[in-house]
CSV table of C-alpha atoms in Angstrom, one decimal:
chain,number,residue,atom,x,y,z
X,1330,UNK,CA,0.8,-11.0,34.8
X,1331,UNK,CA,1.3,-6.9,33.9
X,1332,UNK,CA,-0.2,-4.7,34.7
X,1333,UNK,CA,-3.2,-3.6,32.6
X,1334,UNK,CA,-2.8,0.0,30.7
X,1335,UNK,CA,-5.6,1.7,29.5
X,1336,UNK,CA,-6.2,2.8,26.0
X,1337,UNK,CA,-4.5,6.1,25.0
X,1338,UNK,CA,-7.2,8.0,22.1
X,1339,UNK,CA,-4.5,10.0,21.4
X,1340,UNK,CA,-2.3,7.1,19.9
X,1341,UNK,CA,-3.6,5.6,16.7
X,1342,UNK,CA,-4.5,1.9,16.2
X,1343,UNK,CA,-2.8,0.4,13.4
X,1344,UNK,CA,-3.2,-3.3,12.3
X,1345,UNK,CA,-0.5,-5.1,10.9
X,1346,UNK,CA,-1.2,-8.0,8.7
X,1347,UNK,CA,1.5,-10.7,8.1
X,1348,UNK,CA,1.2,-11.5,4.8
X,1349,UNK,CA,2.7,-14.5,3.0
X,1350,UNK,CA,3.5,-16.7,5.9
X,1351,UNK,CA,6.5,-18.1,4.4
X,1352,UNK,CA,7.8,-15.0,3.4
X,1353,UNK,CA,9.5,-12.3,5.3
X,1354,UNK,CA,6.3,-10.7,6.7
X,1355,UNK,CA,6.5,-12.3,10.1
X,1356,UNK,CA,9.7,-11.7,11.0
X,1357,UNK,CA,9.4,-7.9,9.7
X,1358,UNK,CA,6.8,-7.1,12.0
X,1359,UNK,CA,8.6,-9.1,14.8
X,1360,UNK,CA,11.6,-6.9,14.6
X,1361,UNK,CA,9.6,-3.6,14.6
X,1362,UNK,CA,7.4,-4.7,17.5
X,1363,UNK,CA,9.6,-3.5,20.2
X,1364,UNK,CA,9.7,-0.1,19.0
X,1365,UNK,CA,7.2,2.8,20.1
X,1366,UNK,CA,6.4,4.5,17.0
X,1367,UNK,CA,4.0,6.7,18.6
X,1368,UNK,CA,0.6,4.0,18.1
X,1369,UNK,CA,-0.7,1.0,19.6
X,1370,UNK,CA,-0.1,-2.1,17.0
X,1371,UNK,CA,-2.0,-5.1,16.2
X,1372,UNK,CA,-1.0,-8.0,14.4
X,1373,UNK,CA,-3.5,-10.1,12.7
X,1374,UNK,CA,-1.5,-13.3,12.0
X,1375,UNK,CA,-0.8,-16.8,13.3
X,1376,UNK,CA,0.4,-16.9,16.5
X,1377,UNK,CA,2.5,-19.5,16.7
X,1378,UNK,CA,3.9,-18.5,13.3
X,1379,UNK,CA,5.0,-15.2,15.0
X,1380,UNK,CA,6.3,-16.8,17.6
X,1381,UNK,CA,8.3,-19.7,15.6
X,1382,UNK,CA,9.9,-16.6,13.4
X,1383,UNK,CA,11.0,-14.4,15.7
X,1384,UNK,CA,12.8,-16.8,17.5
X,1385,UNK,CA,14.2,-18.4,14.6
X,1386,UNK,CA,15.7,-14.8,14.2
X,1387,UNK,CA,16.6,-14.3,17.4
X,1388,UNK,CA,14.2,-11.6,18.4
X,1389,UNK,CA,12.2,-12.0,21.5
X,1390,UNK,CA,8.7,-11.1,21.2
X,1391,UNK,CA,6.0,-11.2,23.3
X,1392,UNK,CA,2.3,-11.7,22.2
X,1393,UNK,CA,-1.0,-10.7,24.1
X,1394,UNK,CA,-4.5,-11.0,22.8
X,1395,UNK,CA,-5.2,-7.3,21.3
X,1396,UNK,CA,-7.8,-5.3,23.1
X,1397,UNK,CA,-9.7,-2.3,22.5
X,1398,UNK,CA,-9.6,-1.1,26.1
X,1399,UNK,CA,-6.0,-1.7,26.9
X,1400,UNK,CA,-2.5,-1.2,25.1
X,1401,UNK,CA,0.1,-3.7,25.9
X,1402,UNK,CA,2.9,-3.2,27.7
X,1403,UNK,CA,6.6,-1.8,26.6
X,1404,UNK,CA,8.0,-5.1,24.8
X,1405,UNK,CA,4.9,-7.1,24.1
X,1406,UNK,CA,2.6,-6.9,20.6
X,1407,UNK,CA,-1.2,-7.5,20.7
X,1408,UNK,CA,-2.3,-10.3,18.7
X,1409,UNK,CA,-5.3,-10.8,16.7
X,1410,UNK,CA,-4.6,-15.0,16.1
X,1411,UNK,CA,-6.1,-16.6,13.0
X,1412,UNK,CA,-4.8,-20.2,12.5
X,1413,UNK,CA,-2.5,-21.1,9.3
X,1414,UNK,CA,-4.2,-24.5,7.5
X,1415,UNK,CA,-0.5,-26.2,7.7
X,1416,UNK,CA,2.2,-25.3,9.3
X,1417,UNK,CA,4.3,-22.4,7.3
X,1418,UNK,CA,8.4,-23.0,6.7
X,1419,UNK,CA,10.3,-20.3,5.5
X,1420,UNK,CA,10.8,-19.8,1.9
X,1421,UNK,CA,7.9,-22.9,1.3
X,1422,UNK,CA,4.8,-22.1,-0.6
X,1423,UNK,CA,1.9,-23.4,0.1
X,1424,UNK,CA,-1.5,-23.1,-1.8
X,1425,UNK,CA,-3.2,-24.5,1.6
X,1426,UNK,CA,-2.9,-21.3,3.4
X,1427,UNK,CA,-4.1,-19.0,1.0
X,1428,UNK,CA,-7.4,-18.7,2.5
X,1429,UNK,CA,-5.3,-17.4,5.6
X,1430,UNK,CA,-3.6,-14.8,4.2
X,1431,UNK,CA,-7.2,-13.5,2.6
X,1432,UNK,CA,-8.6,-14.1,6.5
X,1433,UNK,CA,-6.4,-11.6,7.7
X,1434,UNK,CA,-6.9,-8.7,5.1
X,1435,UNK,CA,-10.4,-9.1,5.7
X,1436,UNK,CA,-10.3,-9.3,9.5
X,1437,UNK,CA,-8.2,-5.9,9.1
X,1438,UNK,CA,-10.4,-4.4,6.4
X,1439,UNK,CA,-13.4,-5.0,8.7
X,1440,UNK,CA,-12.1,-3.6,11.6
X,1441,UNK,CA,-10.6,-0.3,10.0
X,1442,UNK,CA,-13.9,-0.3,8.3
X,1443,UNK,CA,-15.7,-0.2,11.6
X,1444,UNK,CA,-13.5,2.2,13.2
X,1445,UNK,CA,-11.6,-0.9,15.4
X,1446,UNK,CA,-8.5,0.8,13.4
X,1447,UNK,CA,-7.2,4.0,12.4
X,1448,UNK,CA,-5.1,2.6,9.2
X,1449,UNK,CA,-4.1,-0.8,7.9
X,1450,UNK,CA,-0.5,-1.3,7.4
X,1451,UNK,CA,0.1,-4.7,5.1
X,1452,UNK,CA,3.2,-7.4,4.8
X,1453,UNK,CA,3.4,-8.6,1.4
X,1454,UNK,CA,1.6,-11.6,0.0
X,1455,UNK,CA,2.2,-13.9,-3.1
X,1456,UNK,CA,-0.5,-13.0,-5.7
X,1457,UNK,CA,0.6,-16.4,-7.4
X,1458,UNK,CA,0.5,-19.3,-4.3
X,1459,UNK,CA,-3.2,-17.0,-4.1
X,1460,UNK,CA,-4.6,-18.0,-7.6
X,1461,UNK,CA,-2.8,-21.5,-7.4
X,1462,UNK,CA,-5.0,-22.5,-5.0
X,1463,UNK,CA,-7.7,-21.2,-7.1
X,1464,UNK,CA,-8.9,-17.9,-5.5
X,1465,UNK,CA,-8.8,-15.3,-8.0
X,1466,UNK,CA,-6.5,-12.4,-6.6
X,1467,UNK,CA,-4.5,-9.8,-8.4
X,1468,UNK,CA,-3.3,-7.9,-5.3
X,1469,UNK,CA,-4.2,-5.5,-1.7
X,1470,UNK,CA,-5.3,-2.5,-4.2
X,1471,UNK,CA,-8.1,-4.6,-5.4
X,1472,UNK,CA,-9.0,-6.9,-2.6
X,1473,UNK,CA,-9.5,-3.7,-0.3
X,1474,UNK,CA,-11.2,-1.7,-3.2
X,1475,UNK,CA,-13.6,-4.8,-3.9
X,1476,UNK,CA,-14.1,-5.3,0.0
X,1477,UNK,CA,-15.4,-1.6,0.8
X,1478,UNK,CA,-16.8,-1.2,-2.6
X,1479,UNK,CA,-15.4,1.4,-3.7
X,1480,UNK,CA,-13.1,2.6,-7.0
X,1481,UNK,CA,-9.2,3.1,-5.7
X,1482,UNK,CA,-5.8,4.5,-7.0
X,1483,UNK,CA,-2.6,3.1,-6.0
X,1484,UNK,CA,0.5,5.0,-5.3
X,1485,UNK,CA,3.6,4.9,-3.8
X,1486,UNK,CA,5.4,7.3,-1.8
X,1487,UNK,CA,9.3,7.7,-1.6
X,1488,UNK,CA,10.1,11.1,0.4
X,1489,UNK,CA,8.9,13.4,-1.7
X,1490,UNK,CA,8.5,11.7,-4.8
X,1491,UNK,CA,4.7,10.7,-5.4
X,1492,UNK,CA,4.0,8.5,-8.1
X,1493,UNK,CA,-0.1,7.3,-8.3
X,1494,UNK,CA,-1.1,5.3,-11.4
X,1495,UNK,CA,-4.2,5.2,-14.3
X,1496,UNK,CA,-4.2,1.1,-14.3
X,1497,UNK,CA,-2.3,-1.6,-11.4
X,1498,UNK,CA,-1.4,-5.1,-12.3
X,1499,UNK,CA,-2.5,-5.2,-15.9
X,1500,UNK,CA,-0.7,-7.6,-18.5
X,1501,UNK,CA,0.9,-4.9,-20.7
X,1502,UNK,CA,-1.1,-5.3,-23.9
X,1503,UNK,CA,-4.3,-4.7,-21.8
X,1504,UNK,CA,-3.0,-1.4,-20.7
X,1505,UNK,CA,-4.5,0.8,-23.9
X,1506,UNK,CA,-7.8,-0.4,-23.7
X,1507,UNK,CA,-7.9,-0.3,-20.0
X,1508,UNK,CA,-7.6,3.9,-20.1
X,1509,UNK,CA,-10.9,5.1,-21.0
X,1510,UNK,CA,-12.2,8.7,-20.0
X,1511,UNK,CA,-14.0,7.7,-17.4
X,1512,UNK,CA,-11.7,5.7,-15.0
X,1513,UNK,CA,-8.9,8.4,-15.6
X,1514,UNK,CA,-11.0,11.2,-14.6
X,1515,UNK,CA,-12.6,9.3,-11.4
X,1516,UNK,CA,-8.4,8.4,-10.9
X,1517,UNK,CA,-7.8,12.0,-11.2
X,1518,UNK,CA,-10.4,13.0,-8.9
X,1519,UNK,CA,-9.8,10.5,-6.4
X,1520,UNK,CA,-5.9,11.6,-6.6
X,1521,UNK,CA,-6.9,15.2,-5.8
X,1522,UNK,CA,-9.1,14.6,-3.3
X,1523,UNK,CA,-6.5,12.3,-1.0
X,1524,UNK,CA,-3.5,15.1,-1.7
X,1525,UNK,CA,-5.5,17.7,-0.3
X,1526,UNK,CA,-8.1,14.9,2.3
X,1527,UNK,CA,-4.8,12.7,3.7
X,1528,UNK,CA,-2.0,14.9,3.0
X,1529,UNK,CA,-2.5,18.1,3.7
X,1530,UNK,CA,-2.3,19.4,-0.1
X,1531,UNK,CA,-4.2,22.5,-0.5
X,1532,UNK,CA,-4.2,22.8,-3.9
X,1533,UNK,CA,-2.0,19.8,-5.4
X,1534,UNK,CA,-0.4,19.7,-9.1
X,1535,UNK,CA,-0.3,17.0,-10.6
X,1536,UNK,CA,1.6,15.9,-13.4
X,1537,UNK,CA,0.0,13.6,-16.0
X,1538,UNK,CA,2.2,11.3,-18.2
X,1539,UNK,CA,1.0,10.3,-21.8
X,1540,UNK,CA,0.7,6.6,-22.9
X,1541,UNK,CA,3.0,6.5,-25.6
X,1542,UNK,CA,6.1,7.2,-26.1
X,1543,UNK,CA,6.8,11.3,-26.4
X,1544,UNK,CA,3.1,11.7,-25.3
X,1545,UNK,CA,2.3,10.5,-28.8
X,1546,UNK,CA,4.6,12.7,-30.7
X,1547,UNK,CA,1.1,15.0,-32.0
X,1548,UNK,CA,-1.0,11.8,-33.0
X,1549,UNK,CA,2.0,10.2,-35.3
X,1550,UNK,CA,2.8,7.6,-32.2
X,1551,UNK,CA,-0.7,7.1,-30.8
X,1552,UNK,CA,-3.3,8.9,-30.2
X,1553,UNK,CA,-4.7,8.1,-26.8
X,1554,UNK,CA,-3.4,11.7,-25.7
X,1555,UNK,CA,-5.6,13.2,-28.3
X,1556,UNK,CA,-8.6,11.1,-28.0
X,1557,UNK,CA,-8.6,9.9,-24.3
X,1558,UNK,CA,-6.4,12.2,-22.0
X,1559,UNK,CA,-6.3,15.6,-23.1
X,1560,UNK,CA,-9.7,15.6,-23.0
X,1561,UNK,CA,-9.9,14.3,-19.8
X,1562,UNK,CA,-7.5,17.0,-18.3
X,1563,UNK,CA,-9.4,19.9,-20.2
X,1564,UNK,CA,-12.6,18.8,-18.2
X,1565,UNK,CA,-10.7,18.4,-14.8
X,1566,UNK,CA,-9.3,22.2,-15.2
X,1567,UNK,CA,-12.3,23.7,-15.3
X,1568,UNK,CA,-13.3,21.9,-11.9
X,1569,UNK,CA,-10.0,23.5,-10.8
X,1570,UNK,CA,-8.0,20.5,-10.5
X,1571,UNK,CA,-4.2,21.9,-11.5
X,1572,UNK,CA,-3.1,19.4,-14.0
X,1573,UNK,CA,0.0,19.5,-16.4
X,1574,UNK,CA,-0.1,17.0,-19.1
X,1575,UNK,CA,0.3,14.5,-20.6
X,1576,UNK,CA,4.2,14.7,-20.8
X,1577,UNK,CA,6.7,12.4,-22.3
X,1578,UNK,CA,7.5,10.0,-19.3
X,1579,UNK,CA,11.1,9.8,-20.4
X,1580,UNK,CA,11.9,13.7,-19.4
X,1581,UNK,CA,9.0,14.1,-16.7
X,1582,UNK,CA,10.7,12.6,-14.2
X,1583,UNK,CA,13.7,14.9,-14.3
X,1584,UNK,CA,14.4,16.4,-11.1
X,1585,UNK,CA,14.6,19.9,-12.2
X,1586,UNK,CA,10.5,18.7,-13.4
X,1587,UNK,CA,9.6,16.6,-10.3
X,1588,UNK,CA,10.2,19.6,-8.1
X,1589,UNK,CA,7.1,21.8,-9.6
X,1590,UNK,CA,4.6,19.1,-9.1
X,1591,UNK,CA,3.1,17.1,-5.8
X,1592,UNK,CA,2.5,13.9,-7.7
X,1593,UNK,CA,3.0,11.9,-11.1
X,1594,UNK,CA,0.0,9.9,-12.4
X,1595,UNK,CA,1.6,7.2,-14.8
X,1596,UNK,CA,-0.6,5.5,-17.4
X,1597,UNK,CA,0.6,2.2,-16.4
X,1598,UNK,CA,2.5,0.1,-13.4
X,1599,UNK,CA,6.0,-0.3,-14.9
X,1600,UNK,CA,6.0,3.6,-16.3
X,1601,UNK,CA,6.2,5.0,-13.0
X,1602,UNK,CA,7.2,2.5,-10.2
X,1603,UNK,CA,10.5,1.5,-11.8
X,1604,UNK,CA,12.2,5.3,-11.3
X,1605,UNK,CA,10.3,5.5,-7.8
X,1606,UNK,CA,12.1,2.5,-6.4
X,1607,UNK,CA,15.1,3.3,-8.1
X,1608,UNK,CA,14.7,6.4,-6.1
X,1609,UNK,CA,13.1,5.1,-2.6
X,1610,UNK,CA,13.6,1.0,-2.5
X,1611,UNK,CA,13.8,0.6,0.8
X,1612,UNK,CA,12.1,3.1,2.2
X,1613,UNK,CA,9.1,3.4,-0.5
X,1614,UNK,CA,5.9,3.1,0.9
X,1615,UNK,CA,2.5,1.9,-1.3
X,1616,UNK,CA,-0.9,3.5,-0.4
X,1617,UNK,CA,-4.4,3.3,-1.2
X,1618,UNK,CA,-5.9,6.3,-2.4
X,1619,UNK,CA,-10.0,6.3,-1.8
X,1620,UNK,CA,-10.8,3.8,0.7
X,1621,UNK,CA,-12.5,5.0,3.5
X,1622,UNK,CA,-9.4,4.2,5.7
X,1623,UNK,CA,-5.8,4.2,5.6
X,1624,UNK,CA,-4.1,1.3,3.9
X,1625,UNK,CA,0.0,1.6,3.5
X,1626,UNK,CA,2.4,-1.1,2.6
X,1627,UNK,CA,6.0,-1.6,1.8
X,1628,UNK,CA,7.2,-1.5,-1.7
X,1629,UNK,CA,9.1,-5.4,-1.7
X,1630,UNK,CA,8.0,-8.8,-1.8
X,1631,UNK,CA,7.7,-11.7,0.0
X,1632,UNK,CA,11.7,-12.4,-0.3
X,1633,UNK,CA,11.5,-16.0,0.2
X,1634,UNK,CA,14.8,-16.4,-0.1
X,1635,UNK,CA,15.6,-14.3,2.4
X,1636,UNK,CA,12.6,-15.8,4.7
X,1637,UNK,CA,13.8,-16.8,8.2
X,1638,UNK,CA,17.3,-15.5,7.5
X,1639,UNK,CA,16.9,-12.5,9.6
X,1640,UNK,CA,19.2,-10.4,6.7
X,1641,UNK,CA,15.6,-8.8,5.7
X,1642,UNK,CA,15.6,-5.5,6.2
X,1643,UNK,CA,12.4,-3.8,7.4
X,1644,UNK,CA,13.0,0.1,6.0
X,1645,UNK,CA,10.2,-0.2,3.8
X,1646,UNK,CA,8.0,-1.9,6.4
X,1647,UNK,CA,8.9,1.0,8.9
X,1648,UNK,CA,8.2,3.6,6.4
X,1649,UNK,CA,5.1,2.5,5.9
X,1650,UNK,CA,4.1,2.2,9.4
X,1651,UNK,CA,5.2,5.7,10.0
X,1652,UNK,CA,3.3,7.0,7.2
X,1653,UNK,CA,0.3,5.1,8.6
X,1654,UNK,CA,0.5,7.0,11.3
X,1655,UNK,CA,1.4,10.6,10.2
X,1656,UNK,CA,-2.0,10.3,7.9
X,1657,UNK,CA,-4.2,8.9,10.9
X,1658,UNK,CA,-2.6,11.7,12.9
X,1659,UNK,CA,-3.9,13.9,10.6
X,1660,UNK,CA,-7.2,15.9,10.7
X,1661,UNK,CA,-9.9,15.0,8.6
């Protein structure tokens, strides 16, 4: 047996959920486990699933019951094991083990929660094998936000390009209705607080897109700028948030633009994310904005098609994980 190595305070604890177990999760996370990033990782998964997946992509990976006392040694990944309800195969739904995939964000929201970890660093799931087994679920934004109770912002992070957003997975005709003053000014407020809490922002500008197209063009192509986010920015200003806005989303992302602002607040998912990972796929990390811990995640899918391939690349996945880290490194 190794020998035992104490815990190092100075090296964050990150936990690593696997997410969709037929999906390329498992096999991310096995690649990356050899590698010394600079924290102590736990993966909160099915052990055997690990196992079965990194040998099916020729990785060799050694698992060890996680401990809070110890770290394990060069080559081997501490486990956290929660047991799949079937068997997973690569590239397979099934509805069975949706419970399982919920198990293990909740095993890692409790213990980032409880101080166990210093950030939560999430494979992706399958919102839709989720709700087909009847458990209402519309993504990690939400299940983490409803789990510590708490009102959350999602953005993603490519380089220096920040783009947070107003509403998350919402169909598209829901988006108007959904931007009222109230959850755009706590989004704003919860967006200035992690610039300058997580990142190290001391004073943050932040660029505000309008709704509709041209910001509205003066009222004649909406007027959600006019009744709903103007006023919302005028408020903000005087509590010294540095806001520009709302601007036409077709021209704000302009590079000559982007470099005067920290972040972009888009009104809606597929108004900002599509020019991030256009910009950053790959590499793109998502985070959580307003939980009481860290939460990053990569900006893909579950890939089933590539599942148990080993062709998957794990950029994004590594990204996030060093994100994770630089913001737990942080002082706060």
């Amino acid at each position: 047996m190794p020998p035992v190595t104490p815990a190092d305070p100075t090296r964050p604890r990150i936990a690593l959920t696997a997410g969709e177990p037929a999906g390329i999760g498992p096999e991310l996370i096995a690649r990356l486990a050899g590698e010394d990033l600079g924290a102590d990782l736990a993966v909160i998964a099915d052990a055997r699933l690990m196992a079965e997946r990194a040998e099916a992509i020729g990785v060799t990976l050694e698992l060890e019951e996680f401990r809070l006392d110890a770290r394990p040694p060069p080559g081997r990944l501490g486990i956290i094991d929660i047991a799949l309800a079937e068997p997973s195969h690569p590239g397979s739904l099934d509805p069975r083990n949706a419970r399982y995939v919920l198990e293990t964000l909740a095993q890692a929201a409790d213990g980032a929660a409880s101080g166990t970890f210093d950030a939560i660093v999430t494979a992706p799931v399958h919102k839709g094998v989720i709700n087909d087994a009847g458990v209402p679920f519309s993504g990690h934004t939400e299940f983490f936000a409803d789990r510590a109770g708490c009102r959350v912002v999602m953005m993603l992070v490519a380089r220096d390009l920040r783009v947070a957003l107003a509403t998350t997975h919402l169909p598209l005709a829901a988006v108007p209705a959904a931007i009222t003053r109230d959850g755009l000014s706590t989004t704003l407020r919860i967006l200035n607080t992690d610039l300058r809490r997580r990142f190290g922002l001391a004073a943050p500008r932040i660029a505000v897109l309008g709704l509709n197209p041209h910001a509205g063009e003066g009222g004649h192509l909406g007027r959600e700028e006019i009744e709903t986010i103007e006023p919302v920015l005028e408020v903000l200003r005087k509590e010294g948030l540095d806001l520009v806005g709302p601007l036409p989303a077709d021209t704000a992302f302009v590079p000559s633009q982007l470099t005067g602002f920290d972040a972009v607040l888009a009104m809606y998912h597929d108004q900002g994310l599509p020019v991030l990972k256009h910009a950053g796929f790959g590499h793109a990390v998502n985070v959580t904005l307003g939980l009481p811990y860290i939460r990053t995640s990569v900006d893909h899918g579950t890939a089933l098609d590539l599942a148990g391939s080993g062709r998957a690349d794990a950029g994004s996945l590594r990204a996030a994980l060093q994100l994770a880290i630089e913001l737990a490194a942080r002082p706060r």
